[in-house]
mmCIF file of C-alpha atoms in Angstrom:
data_model
loop_
_atom_site.group_PDB
_atom_site.id
_atom_site.type_symbol
_atom_site.label_atom_id
_atom_site.label_comp_id
_atom_site.label_asym_id
_atom_site.label_seq_id
_atom_site.Cartn_x
_atom_site.Cartn_y
_atom_site.Cartn_z
ATOM 1 C CA MET A 1 91.260 80.057 126.218
ATOM 2 C CA ALA A 2 91.894 82.139 123.375
ATOM 3 C CA LEU A 3 90.622 84.565 120.636
ATOM 4 C CA ARG A 4 90.784 84.817 116.764
ATOM 5 C CA LEU A 5 90.902 87.926 115.404
ATOM 6 C CA VAL A 6 88.200 86.999 112.453
ATOM 7 C CA GLN A 7 87.224 90.171 110.475
ATOM 8 C CA VAL A 8 87.388 93.705 109.772
ATOM 9 C CA ASN A 9 84.041 96.139 110.557
ATOM 10 C CA PHE A 10 83.711 98.699 108.066
ATOM 11 C CA LYS A 11 80.347 100.863 108.957
ATOM 12 C CA ALA A 12 78.592 102.199 105.987
ATOM 13 C CA ARG A 13 75.771 104.556 104.314
ATOM 14 C CA ASP A 14 75.678 101.478 101.333
ATOM 15 C CA ASP A 15 76.904 98.609 102.760
ATOM 16 C CA SER A 16 75.974 96.847 99.502
ATOM 17 C CA ALA A 17 78.153 99.575 97.087
ATOM 18 C CA LEU A 18 80.818 100.058 99.712
ATOM 19 C CA GLY A 19 81.031 95.919 99.424
ATOM 20 C CA ARG A 20 81.266 95.876 95.793
ATOM 21 C CA PHE A 21 83.877 98.446 95.714
ATOM 22 C CA TRP A 22 85.927 95.906 98.589
ATOM 23 C CA ALA A 23 85.105 92.876 96.668
ATOM 24 C CA GLU A 24 86.170 94.345 93.541
ATOM 25 C CA ALA A 25 89.462 95.885 94.649
ATOM 26 C CA LEU A 26 90.722 92.728 96.653
ATOM 27 C CA GLY A 27 89.157 90.142 93.944
ATOM 28 C CA TRP A 28 87.023 88.651 97.010
ATOM 29 C CA GLY A 29 83.944 87.444 96.972
ATOM 30 C CA VAL A 30 80.246 88.393 98.080
ATOM 31 C CA SER A 31 77.580 87.576 100.411
ATOM 32 C CA SER A 32 75.083 88.649 102.828
ATOM 33 C CA GLU A 33 73.635 87.246 106.016
ATOM 34 C CA GLY A 34 70.612 89.670 105.904
ATOM 35 C CA PRO A 35 69.813 93.001 104.793
ATOM 36 C CA GLY A 36 72.191 96.491 105.546
ATOM 37 C CA VAL A 37 74.918 93.626 106.230
ATOM 38 C CA THR A 38 77.865 92.605 103.161
ATOM 39 C CA ASN A 39 80.048 90.076 103.347
ATOM 40 C CA LEU A 40 83.724 89.897 101.595
ATOM 41 C CA GLU A 41 85.115 86.847 101.970
ATOM 42 C CA PRO A 42 88.403 85.501 99.851
ATOM 43 C CA GLU A 43 88.077 82.830 97.045
ATOM 44 C CA GLY A 44 87.308 79.522 97.905
ATOM 45 C CA PHE A 45 86.921 80.029 101.777
ATOM 46 C CA VAL A 46 83.284 80.454 103.995
ATOM 47 C CA TRP A 47 83.293 81.963 107.278
ATOM 48 C CA PRO A 48 85.126 81.390 110.162
ATOM 49 C CA ASP A 49 87.179 79.479 108.126
ATOM 50 C CA PRO A 50 90.385 79.988 110.751
ATOM 51 C CA ALA A 51 92.713 79.796 107.337
ATOM 52 C CA ALA A 52 91.041 82.834 106.433
ATOM 53 C CA PHE A 53 90.382 87.123 107.137
ATOM 54 C CA TYR A 54 87.553 88.703 106.320
ATOM 55 C CA ILE A 55 85.409 92.096 105.819
ATOM 56 C CA ASP A 56 81.954 92.749 106.689
ATOM 57 C CA VAL A 57 80.219 96.139 105.619
ATOM 58 C CA VAL A 58 77.479 97.165 107.554
ATOM 59 C CA THR A 59 74.939 100.172 107.196
ATOM 60 C CA VAL A 60 74.533 102.638 109.565
ATOM 61 C CA PRO A 61 72.606 106.118 109.474
ATOM 62 C CA ASP A 62 74.897 108.915 108.788
ATOM 63 C CA PRO A 63 78.429 107.642 109.781
ATOM 64 C CA GLU A 64 80.836 110.222 110.942
ATOM 65 C CA THR A 65 82.801 111.954 108.175
ATOM 66 C CA VAL A 66 86.238 112.317 110.543
ATOM 67 C CA LYS A 67 89.565 111.264 110.468
ATOM 68 C CA TYR A 68 89.304 106.865 111.803
ATOM 69 C CA ARG A 69 92.270 105.273 113.612
ATOM 70 C CA VAL A 70 91.893 102.050 111.512
ATOM 71 C CA HIS A 71 92.799 101.455 108.152
ATOM 72 C CA LEU A 72 93.921 99.201 105.461
ATOM 73 C CA ASP A 73 97.386 98.913 103.628
ATOM 74 C CA LEU A 74 97.337 96.857 100.436
ATOM 75 C CA ALA A 75 100.188 94.880 98.641
ATOM 76 C CA THR A 76 101.580 94.952 96.076
ATOM 77 C CA THR A 77 104.076 92.775 94.116
ATOM 78 C CA SER A 78 105.966 95.157 91.673
ATOM 79 C CA ALA A 79 106.010 98.943 91.089
ATOM 80 C CA ALA A 80 104.005 97.912 88.071
ATOM 81 C CA HIS A 81 101.740 95.937 89.670
ATOM 82 C CA GLN A 82 101.082 99.116 92.606
ATOM 83 C CA ALA A 83 100.558 101.483 89.509
ATOM 84 C CA GLU A 84 97.843 99.009 87.873
ATOM 85 C CA LEU A 85 96.272 99.002 91.112
ATOM 86 C CA VAL A 86 95.893 101.976 91.604
ATOM 87 C CA ALA A 87 94.970 103.221 88.225
ATOM 88 C CA ARG A 88 91.862 100.355 88.900
ATOM 89 C CA LEU A 89 91.022 101.569 92.027
ATOM 90 C CA LYS A 90 90.474 105.035 90.631
ATOM 91 C CA GLU A 91 88.426 103.546 88.023
ATOM 92 C CA LEU A 92 86.293 101.493 91.126
ATOM 93 C CA GLY A 93 85.526 104.829 92.296
ATOM 94 C CA ALA A 94 88.748 105.751 94.426
ATOM 95 C CA THR A 95 89.911 109.115 95.021
ATOM 96 C CA PRO A 96 93.540 110.225 96.047
ATOM 97 C CA ALA A 97 93.657 111.436 99.480
ATOM 98 C CA ASP A 98 96.095 113.701 101.487
ATOM 99 C CA VAL A 99 96.703 112.899 105.278
ATOM 100 C CA GLY A 100 100.050 114.760 105.174
ATOM 101 C CA GLN A 101 101.715 112.268 103.441
ATOM 102 C CA GLY A 102 104.573 113.960 101.906
ATOM 103 C CA ASP A 103 106.643 112.037 99.571
ATOM 104 C CA VAL A 104 106.297 108.567 100.696
ATOM 105 C CA PRO A 105 106.379 105.403 98.301
ATOM 106 C CA TRP A 106 103.149 104.262 99.076
ATOM 107 C CA THR A 107 99.775 105.681 97.572
ATOM 108 C CA VAL A 108 97.112 107.138 99.707
ATOM 109 C CA LEU A 109 93.649 106.816 98.703
ATOM 110 C CA ALA A 110 90.044 106.879 99.626
ATOM 111 C CA ASP A 111 87.342 104.856 98.814
ATOM 112 C CA PRO A 112 83.909 106.466 97.924
ATOM 113 C CA GLU A 113 82.836 106.594 101.548
ATOM 114 C CA GLY A 114 85.735 108.199 102.694
ATOM 115 C CA ASN A 115 87.980 105.506 104.002
ATOM 116 C CA VAL A 116 91.337 106.098 103.515
ATOM 117 C CA PHE A 117 93.781 103.411 102.937
ATOM 118 C CA CYS A 118 97.151 102.755 101.417
ATOM 119 C CA VAL A 119 98.305 101.194 98.428
ATOM 120 C CA LEU A 120 101.759 99.996 99.548
ATOM 121 C CA GLU A 121 104.895 99.827 97.393
ATOM 122 C CA PRO A 122 106.193 95.883 97.240
ATOM 123 C CA ARG A 123 107.899 94.889 100.426
ATOM 124 C CA GLU A 124 108.936 91.807 101.043
ATOM 125 C CA ILE A 125 107.045 90.882 104.563
ATOM 126 C CA TYR A 126 103.805 91.411 102.560
ATOM 127 C CA ARG A 127 105.186 89.065 99.755
ATOM 128 C CA ASP A 128 102.510 85.851 98.834
ATOM 129 C CA ILE A 129 100.778 87.314 101.748
ATOM 130 C CA GLY A 130 97.576 87.958 99.283
ATOM 131 C CA PRO A 131 96.171 91.403 98.362
ATOM 132 C CA LEU A 132 95.369 92.549 102.067
ATOM 133 C CA ALA A 133 98.778 93.399 104.009
ATOM 134 C CA ALA A 134 98.131 94.827 106.951
ATOM 135 C CA VAL A 135 95.258 96.317 109.244
ATOM 136 C CA VAL A 136 96.590 99.442 110.645
ATOM 137 C CA VAL A 137 95.583 101.517 114.096
ATOM 138 C CA ASP A 138 96.733 104.868 114.664
ATOM 139 C CA CYS A 139 97.674 104.541 118.428
ATOM 140 C CA ALA A 140 100.064 106.648 121.384
ATOM 141 C CA ASP A 141 101.617 104.047 122.043
ATOM 142 C CA PRO A 142 102.702 100.921 119.898
ATOM 143 C CA ARG A 143 104.066 98.620 122.981
ATOM 144 C CA ALA A 144 101.315 99.111 125.449
ATOM 145 C CA MET A 145 98.932 98.152 122.781
ATOM 146 C CA ALA A 146 101.258 95.322 121.307
ATOM 147 C CA ARG A 147 100.775 93.916 125.060
ATOM 148 C CA PHE A 148 97.624 94.649 125.200
ATOM 149 C CA TRP A 149 96.904 92.539 121.748
ATOM 150 C CA GLY A 150 99.188 90.145 121.912
ATOM 151 C CA GLU A 151 97.892 88.666 125.275
ATOM 152 C CA ALA A 152 93.567 89.475 123.725
ATOM 153 C CA VAL A 153 94.505 87.279 120.349
ATOM 154 C CA ASP A 154 96.389 84.406 119.375
ATOM 155 C CA TRP A 155 98.607 86.060 116.980
ATOM 156 C CA THR A 156 102.069 86.026 117.048
ATOM 157 C CA LEU A 157 104.786 89.480 117.568
ATOM 158 C CA HIS A 158 106.574 90.011 114.780
ATOM 159 C CA GLU A 159 108.072 93.703 115.615
ATOM 160 C CA VAL A 160 107.734 96.305 118.550
ATOM 161 C CA THR A 161 109.480 99.957 118.991
ATOM 162 C CA ASP A 162 108.720 102.670 120.113
ATOM 163 C CA ASP A 163 106.985 103.736 116.589
ATOM 164 C CA HIS A 164 105.635 100.673 115.544
ATOM 165 C CA ALA A 165 104.192 97.206 116.683
ATOM 166 C CA MET A 166 103.090 93.862 114.100
ATOM 167 C CA LEU A 167 101.226 90.859 115.166
ATOM 168 C CA GLY A 168 100.542 88.188 112.464
ATOM 169 C CA SER A 169 98.394 84.755 112.703
ATOM 170 C CA ALA A 170 99.805 82.135 114.105
ATOM 171 C CA LYS A 171 98.616 80.340 111.390
ATOM 172 C CA GLY A 172 100.815 82.512 109.239
ATOM 173 C CA VAL A 173 97.709 84.111 106.990
ATOM 174 C CA GLY A 174 97.459 87.336 106.312
ATOM 175 C CA PRO A 175 97.377 90.175 107.293
ATOM 176 C CA TYR A 176 99.029 92.071 109.631
ATOM 177 C CA LEU A 177 97.784 93.992 112.555
ATOM 178 C CA GLU A 178 100.133 97.079 113.296
ATOM 179 C CA PHE A 179 100.353 99.599 115.437
ATOM 180 C CA ARG A 180 101.713 102.928 114.245
ATOM 181 C CA ARG A 181 102.485 105.566 116.861
ATOM 182 C CA THR A 182 100.420 108.905 116.001
ATOM 183 C CA THR A 183 99.195 111.767 118.119
ATOM 184 C CA PRO A 184 95.720 110.430 117.889
ATOM 185 C CA GLY A 185 94.089 113.073 119.488
ATOM 186 C CA VAL A 186 91.011 113.056 121.820
ATOM 187 C CA LYS A 187 88.601 110.570 120.589
ATOM 188 C CA THR A 188 84.873 111.835 120.500
ATOM 189 C CA VAL A 189 83.156 109.413 117.951
ATOM 190 C CA TRP A 190 83.420 105.442 117.474
ATOM 191 C CA ASN A 191 85.435 104.651 115.067
ATOM 192 C CA ARG A 192 83.937 103.507 111.734
ATOM 193 C CA VAL A 193 86.379 100.879 111.009
ATOM 194 C CA HIS A 194 86.619 98.090 113.834
ATOM 195 C CA LEU A 195 88.092 94.980 114.495
ATOM 196 C CA ASP A 196 86.235 91.509 115.644
ATOM 197 C CA LEU A 197 87.083 88.764 117.372
ATOM 198 C CA LEU A 198 85.589 85.142 117.858
ATOM 199 C CA PRO A 199 86.288 82.762 120.914
ATOM 200 C CA TYR A 200 87.003 79.347 120.720
ATOM 201 C CA PRO A 201 84.786 78.083 121.088
ATOM 202 C CA VAL A 202 82.195 80.313 120.989
ATOM 203 C CA ASP A 203 80.715 79.815 123.919
ATOM 204 C CA ASP A 204 83.574 81.534 126.092
ATOM 205 C CA GLN A 205 82.445 84.480 125.103
ATOM 206 C CA ALA A 206 81.426 85.521 128.448
ATOM 207 C CA ALA A 207 84.979 84.190 129.847
ATOM 208 C CA GLU A 208 86.778 86.005 126.982
ATOM 209 C CA VAL A 209 85.361 89.199 128.055
ATOM 210 C CA ALA A 210 86.048 88.865 131.549
ATOM 211 C CA ARG A 211 90.049 87.997 130.241
ATOM 212 C CA LEU A 212 89.858 91.132 128.212
ATOM 213 C CA GLN A 213 88.486 93.312 131.097
ATOM 214 C CA THR A 214 91.265 92.153 133.233
ATOM 215 C CA LEU A 215 93.892 93.033 130.269
ATOM 216 C CA GLY A 216 92.568 96.864 130.426
ATOM 217 C CA ALA A 217 89.748 96.474 128.004
ATOM 218 C CA THR A 218 86.376 98.251 128.894
ATOM 219 C CA LEU A 219 82.753 97.907 128.183
ATOM 220 C CA ALA A 220 81.562 100.168 125.506
ATOM 221 C CA ASP A 221 78.277 101.495 124.101
ATOM 222 C CA VAL A 222 78.140 102.434 120.620
ATOM 223 C CA GLY A 223 73.917 102.247 120.216
ATOM 224 C CA GLN A 224 74.598 98.505 120.194
ATOM 225 C CA GLY A 225 71.060 97.549 121.793
ATOM 226 C CA ASP A 226 70.472 93.717 122.337
ATOM 227 C CA VAL A 227 73.161 92.122 120.206
ATOM 228 C CA PRO A 228 74.592 88.837 120.343
ATOM 229 C CA TRP A 229 78.082 90.341 120.399
ATOM 230 C CA ILE A 230 79.703 92.186 123.023
ATOM 231 C CA VAL A 231 81.453 96.038 122.443
ATOM 232 C CA LEU A 232 84.604 96.986 124.153
ATOM 233 C CA ALA A 233 87.349 99.326 123.769
ATOM 234 C CA ASP A 234 91.291 98.590 124.102
ATOM 235 C CA PRO A 235 93.276 100.390 126.554
ATOM 236 C CA GLU A 236 93.687 103.884 123.760
ATOM 237 C CA GLY A 237 89.672 103.306 123.287
ATOM 238 C CA ASN A 238 89.413 101.864 120.056
ATOM 239 C CA GLU A 239 86.273 99.922 120.218
ATOM 240 C CA PHE A 240 85.823 96.100 118.960
ATOM 241 C CA CYS A 241 83.603 93.109 119.202
ATOM 242 C CA VAL A 242 83.835 89.500 120.439
ATOM 243 C CA LEU A 243 80.973 87.948 118.708
ATOM 244 C CA GLY A 244 78.796 85.292 120.001
ATOM 245 C CA ARG A 245 78.526 82.982 117.172
ATOM 246 C CA ALA A 246 80.282 81.006 114.343
#
């Protein structure tokens, strides 16, 4: 049994507008599976191609405006590329953001709906990975999160310390899944950005959910109602979905 991390899911006030921003930011294509949902795919790929990673943007009523535990890091190949990308993102509607980062070589921005993300300085580990370097989760215990997520998905552990853990696709396709030690605080609302997992094969959904529960996941209710996916929370309370269709 195994699960594949297939996409990150953004909750939005306007999925179409936010989807357009991220499609332009990443140079990805845009499609829709229905009203209120915008799908972003790397050019040349169709979901759920195992050689790609995707983003779904979903409209919900009044998404919370708080600091979320999950954000995206964008890769650059040179100092000039970083400066050009930051300037282009601002033209698309991004704004500078201060999350207490101080004097750092990366640039922190917020998208048009206030989701914070980082434009990284060039780093060798992200070279040739594509525009999306990492999906980053703030957490209290990176080692524990690496143990859970390493068992949950078919990705490889690349690095683990008390402050940082990094998982990468076993197929060598980006982005990385990273856990960074912070003081997340008490979680009072569901995450606006979360991860979606797909079983191999899809018929194994129930078995995979049961397996995740033995690893420490718990069932979560975010008001999803009767849907084909199952919402769980990891050991630090971050919601994620186990999809029931490909």
